[in-house]
């Protein structure tokens, strides 16, 4: 295993064992989306709070494999405080990365750790389910 692969594994394991921003608040200000990945047993709930301009908070909870659960934590870390337009751009960059296309590695920060998933198409859903839930929550209409 080369050094970079080792680093990426460390990031994924760290977020799996010590998830950040875990726990969905019982608060109407959050838009909540629940998604399941039956092929792996991943079950994730994403809660997003934004003011129409900036992503103020991202929370998550659920159960599943290390790739799924850790990516929800990495996503929450990355997206909190981002402008919504930038959040959409980051989603595009993440999907491009998983498809083996050119992407902005610096902008994705720790989320770049999932680039190895492109070699394992069966795990693609695991790496994207939290991102799909986040995108769906962003699009949900608030009051
Ligand atoms: Zn999974």
PDB file of C-alpha atoms and ligand atoms in Angstrom:
ATOM      1  CA  UNK A   1       0.000   0.000   0.000  1.00  0.00           C
ATOM      2  CA  UNK A   2       1.488   3.377  -0.906  1.00  0.00           C
ATOM      3  CA  UNK A   3       1.578   6.295   1.508  1.00  0.00           C
ATOM      4  CA  UNK A   4      -1.340   8.129  -0.038  1.00  0.00           C
ATOM      5  CA  UNK A   5      -3.592   5.064   0.025  1.00  0.00           C
ATOM      6  CA  UNK A   6      -2.605   4.565   3.640  1.00  0.00           C
ATOM      7  CA  UNK A   7      -3.509   8.172   4.453  1.00  0.00           C
ATOM      8  CA  UNK A   8      -6.902   7.814   2.768  1.00  0.00           C
ATOM      9  CA  UNK A   9      -7.639   4.655   4.746  1.00  0.00           C
ATOM     10  CA  UNK A  10      -6.731   6.490   7.952  1.00  0.00           C
ATOM     11  CA  UNK A  11      -9.161   9.310   7.138  1.00  0.00           C
ATOM     12  CA  UNK A  12     -12.000   6.884   6.397  1.00  0.00           C
ATOM     13  CA  UNK A  13     -11.370   4.798   9.525  1.00  0.00           C
ATOM     14  CA  UNK A  14     -11.054   7.875  11.725  1.00  0.00           C
ATOM     15  CA  UNK A  15     -14.406   9.259  10.584  1.00  0.00           C
ATOM     16  CA  UNK A  16     -15.993   5.815  10.932  1.00  0.00           C
ATOM     17  CA  UNK A  17     -14.789   5.405  14.514  1.00  0.00           C
ATOM     18  CA  UNK A  18     -15.212   9.047  15.555  1.00  0.00           C
ATOM     19  CA  UNK A  19     -18.046  10.458  13.472  1.00  0.00           C
ATOM     20  CA  UNK A  20     -18.391  14.247  13.479  1.00  0.00           C
ATOM     21  CA  UNK A  21     -21.737  16.059  13.670  1.00  0.00           C
ATOM     22  CA  UNK A  22     -23.630  12.867  14.461  1.00  0.00           C
ATOM     23  CA  UNK A  23     -27.257  12.951  15.601  1.00  0.00           C
ATOM     24  CA  UNK A  24     -30.275  14.407  13.813  1.00  0.00           C
ATOM     25  CA  UNK A  25     -31.887  17.180  15.900  1.00  0.00           C
ATOM     26  CA  UNK A  26     -35.622  17.319  16.430  1.00  0.00           C
ATOM     27  CA  UNK A  27     -35.836  20.774  14.895  1.00  0.00           C
ATOM     28  CA  UNK A  28     -38.117  21.978  12.082  1.00  0.00           C
ATOM     29  CA  UNK A  29     -35.316  24.192  10.755  1.00  0.00           C
ATOM     30  CA  UNK A  30     -33.622  21.074   9.355  1.00  0.00           C
ATOM     31  CA  UNK A  31     -34.632  19.384   6.122  1.00  0.00           C
ATOM     32  CA  UNK A  32     -34.301  15.654   6.685  1.00  0.00           C
ATOM     33  CA  UNK A  33     -33.750  12.959   4.047  1.00  0.00           C
ATOM     34  CA  UNK A  34     -33.560   9.228   4.731  1.00  0.00           C
ATOM     35  CA  UNK A  35     -31.984   6.844   2.193  1.00  0.00           C
ATOM     36  CA  UNK A  36     -31.226   3.135   2.185  1.00  0.00           C
ATOM     37  CA  UNK A  37     -28.826   1.001   0.197  1.00  0.00           C
ATOM     38  CA  UNK A  38     -30.290  -2.506   0.373  1.00  0.00           C
ATOM     39  CA  UNK A  39     -27.320  -4.168  -1.321  1.00  0.00           C
ATOM     40  CA  UNK A  40     -25.074  -3.293   1.624  1.00  0.00           C
ATOM     41  CA  UNK A  41     -27.495  -2.575   4.466  1.00  0.00           C
ATOM     42  CA  UNK A  42     -26.582   1.097   4.609  1.00  0.00           C
ATOM     43  CA  UNK A  43     -29.281   3.216   6.196  1.00  0.00           C
ATOM     44  CA  UNK A  44     -28.563   6.914   6.491  1.00  0.00           C
ATOM     45  CA  UNK A  45     -30.447  10.021   7.569  1.00  0.00           C
ATOM     46  CA  UNK A  46     -29.088  13.432   6.631  1.00  0.00           C
ATOM     47  CA  UNK A  47     -30.349  16.673   8.156  1.00  0.00           C
ATOM     48  CA  UNK A  48     -29.432  19.990   6.590  1.00  0.00           C
ATOM     49  CA  UNK A  49     -30.028  23.509   7.856  1.00  0.00           C
ATOM     50  CA  UNK A  50     -29.443  26.426   5.526  1.00  0.00           C
ATOM     51  CA  UNK A  51     -30.632  29.995   5.143  1.00  0.00           C
ATOM     52  CA  UNK A  52     -31.027  29.876   1.364  1.00  0.00           C
ATOM     53  CA  UNK A  53     -27.461  31.071   0.880  1.00  0.00           C
ATOM     54  CA  UNK A  54     -25.111  29.218   3.239  1.00  0.00           C
ATOM     55  CA  UNK A  55     -25.177  25.664   4.607  1.00  0.00           C
ATOM     56  CA  UNK A  56     -25.352  26.353   8.329  1.00  0.00           C
ATOM     57  CA  UNK A  57     -25.333  22.805   9.654  1.00  0.00           C
ATOM     58  CA  UNK A  58     -25.250  19.214   8.443  1.00  0.00           C
ATOM     59  CA  UNK A  59     -26.098  16.345  10.796  1.00  0.00           C
ATOM     60  CA  UNK A  60     -26.320  12.635  10.139  1.00  0.00           C
ATOM     61  CA  UNK A  61     -27.157   9.337  11.758  1.00  0.00           C
ATOM     62  CA  UNK A  62     -27.672   5.783  10.657  1.00  0.00           C
ATOM     63  CA  UNK A  63     -25.887   2.499  10.276  1.00  0.00           C
ATOM     64  CA  UNK A  64     -23.968   0.780   7.552  1.00  0.00           C
ATOM     65  CA  UNK A  65     -20.525  -0.035   6.279  1.00  0.00           C
ATOM     66  CA  UNK A  66     -17.411   1.988   7.020  1.00  0.00           C
ATOM     67  CA  UNK A  67     -17.491   3.733   3.645  1.00  0.00           C
ATOM     68  CA  UNK A  68     -21.097   4.859   4.028  1.00  0.00           C
ATOM     69  CA  UNK A  69     -20.928   6.000   7.652  1.00  0.00           C
ATOM     70  CA  UNK A  70     -17.544   7.686   7.375  1.00  0.00           C
ATOM     71  CA  UNK A  71     -18.549   9.539   4.202  1.00  0.00           C
ATOM     72  CA  UNK A  72     -21.538  11.078   5.997  1.00  0.00           C
ATOM     73  CA  UNK A  73     -19.151  12.430   8.632  1.00  0.00           C
ATOM     74  CA  UNK A  74     -16.667  13.710   6.037  1.00  0.00           C
ATOM     75  CA  UNK A  75     -19.513  15.308   4.096  1.00  0.00           C
ATOM     76  CA  UNK A  76     -20.849  17.091   7.179  1.00  0.00           C
ATOM     77  CA  UNK A  77     -17.379  18.435   8.000  1.00  0.00           C
ATOM     78  CA  UNK A  78     -16.847  19.640   4.443  1.00  0.00           C
ATOM     79  CA  UNK A  79     -20.243  21.226   3.810  1.00  0.00           C
ATOM     80  CA  UNK A  80     -20.833  23.153   7.024  1.00  0.00           C
ATOM     81  CA  UNK A  81     -20.302  26.828   6.279  1.00  0.00           C
ATOM     82  CA  UNK A  82     -20.200  26.415   2.470  1.00  0.00           C
ATOM     83  CA  UNK A  83     -22.258  28.587   0.195  1.00  0.00           C
ATOM     84  CA  UNK A  84     -25.006  26.516  -1.396  1.00  0.00           C
ATOM     85  CA  UNK A  85     -23.661  27.146  -4.914  1.00  0.00           C
ATOM     86  CA  UNK A  86     -20.275  25.839  -3.775  1.00  0.00           C
ATOM     87  CA  UNK A  87     -21.944  22.850  -2.094  1.00  0.00           C
ATOM     88  CA  UNK A  88     -23.491  21.890  -5.441  1.00  0.00           C
ATOM     89  CA  UNK A  89     -20.110  22.301  -7.114  1.00  0.00           C
ATOM     90  CA  UNK A  90     -18.498  20.016  -4.530  1.00  0.00           C
ATOM     91  CA  UNK A  91     -21.165  17.359  -5.164  1.00  0.00           C
ATOM     92  CA  UNK A  92     -20.302  17.514  -8.882  1.00  0.00           C
ATOM     93  CA  UNK A  93     -16.596  17.255  -8.122  1.00  0.00           C
ATOM     94  CA  UNK A  94     -17.135  14.269  -5.837  1.00  0.00           C
ATOM     95  CA  UNK A  95     -19.191  12.440  -8.477  1.00  0.00           C
ATOM     96  CA  UNK A  96     -16.586  13.241 -11.141  1.00  0.00           C
ATOM     97  CA  UNK A  97     -13.897  11.778  -8.868  1.00  0.00           C
ATOM     98  CA  UNK A  98     -15.847   8.542  -8.382  1.00  0.00           C
ATOM     99  CA  UNK A  99     -16.270   8.254 -12.143  1.00  0.00           C
ATOM    100  CA  UNK A 100     -12.514   8.572 -12.630  1.00  0.00           C
ATOM    101  CA  UNK A 101     -12.771  12.049 -14.143  1.00  0.00           C
ATOM    102  CA  UNK A 102     -10.661  15.098 -13.332  1.00  0.00           C
ATOM    103  CA  UNK A 103     -11.674  16.777 -10.071  1.00  0.00           C
ATOM    104  CA  UNK A 104     -10.632  19.533  -7.697  1.00  0.00           C
ATOM    105  CA  UNK A 105      -8.785  17.553  -5.043  1.00  0.00           C
ATOM    106  CA  UNK A 106      -7.978  20.595  -2.895  1.00  0.00           C
ATOM    107  CA  UNK A 107     -11.628  21.644  -2.732  1.00  0.00           C
ATOM    108  CA  UNK A 108     -12.803  18.182  -1.731  1.00  0.00           C
ATOM    109  CA  UNK A 109     -10.307  17.999   1.168  1.00  0.00           C
ATOM    110  CA  UNK A 110     -10.879  14.773   3.132  1.00  0.00           C
ATOM    111  CA  UNK A 111     -13.587  13.658   0.703  1.00  0.00           C
ATOM    112  CA  UNK A 112     -10.760  13.036  -1.784  1.00  0.00           C
ATOM    113  CA  UNK A 113     -10.003   9.967   0.350  1.00  0.00           C
ATOM    114  CA  UNK A 114     -12.817   8.143  -1.459  1.00  0.00           C
ATOM    115  CA  UNK A 115     -11.209   8.315  -4.893  1.00  0.00           C
ATOM    116  CA  UNK A 116     -10.110   4.681  -4.537  1.00  0.00           C
ATOM    117  CA  UNK A 117     -13.784   3.664  -4.607  1.00  0.00           C
ATOM    118  CA  UNK A 118     -13.794   4.112  -8.387  1.00  0.00           C
ATOM    119  CA  UNK A 119     -11.907   0.801  -8.553  1.00  0.00           C
ATOM    120  CA  UNK A 120     -14.778  -0.930  -6.738  1.00  0.00           C
ATOM    121  CA  UNK A 121     -18.048  -0.207  -8.553  1.00  0.00           C
ATOM    122  CA  UNK A 122     -19.982  -2.335  -6.053  1.00  0.00           C
ATOM    123  CA  UNK A 123     -19.096   0.205  -3.347  1.00  0.00           C
ATOM    124  CA  UNK A 124     -20.076   3.221  -5.384  1.00  0.00           C
ATOM    125  CA  UNK A 125     -23.505   3.415  -3.730  1.00  0.00           C
ATOM    126  CA  UNK A 126     -21.879   3.245  -0.287  1.00  0.00           C
ATOM    127  CA  UNK A 127     -19.716   6.266  -1.067  1.00  0.00           C
ATOM    128  CA  UNK A 128     -22.524   8.334  -2.583  1.00  0.00           C
ATOM    129  CA  UNK A 129     -25.606   7.609  -0.478  1.00  0.00           C
ATOM    130  CA  UNK A 130     -24.872  10.349   2.076  1.00  0.00           C
ATOM    131  CA  UNK A 131     -24.103  12.772  -0.754  1.00  0.00           C
ATOM    132  CA  UNK A 132     -27.363  11.915  -2.519  1.00  0.00           C
ATOM    133  CA  UNK A 133     -29.275  12.481   0.710  1.00  0.00           C
ATOM    134  CA  UNK A 134     -27.480  15.799   1.226  1.00  0.00           C
ATOM    135  CA  UNK A 135     -28.266  16.953  -2.312  1.00  0.00           C
ATOM    136  CA  UNK A 136     -31.920  15.945  -1.909  1.00  0.00           C
ATOM    137  CA  UNK A 137     -32.131  17.825   1.405  1.00  0.00           C
ATOM    138  CA  UNK A 138     -30.651  20.942  -0.204  1.00  0.00           C
ATOM    139  CA  UNK A 139     -33.296  20.844  -2.924  1.00  0.00           C
ATOM    140  CA  UNK A 140     -36.191  20.371  -0.561  1.00  0.00           C
ATOM    141  CA  UNK A 141     -38.307  23.464  -0.333  1.00  0.00           C
ATOM    142  CA  UNK A 142     -38.392  25.230   3.001  1.00  0.00           C
ATOM    143  CA  UNK A 143     -40.889  27.828   4.096  1.00  0.00           C
TER     144      UNK A 143
HETATM  145 ZN1  LIG B   1     -22.095   0.229   2.244  1.00  0.00          ZN
END
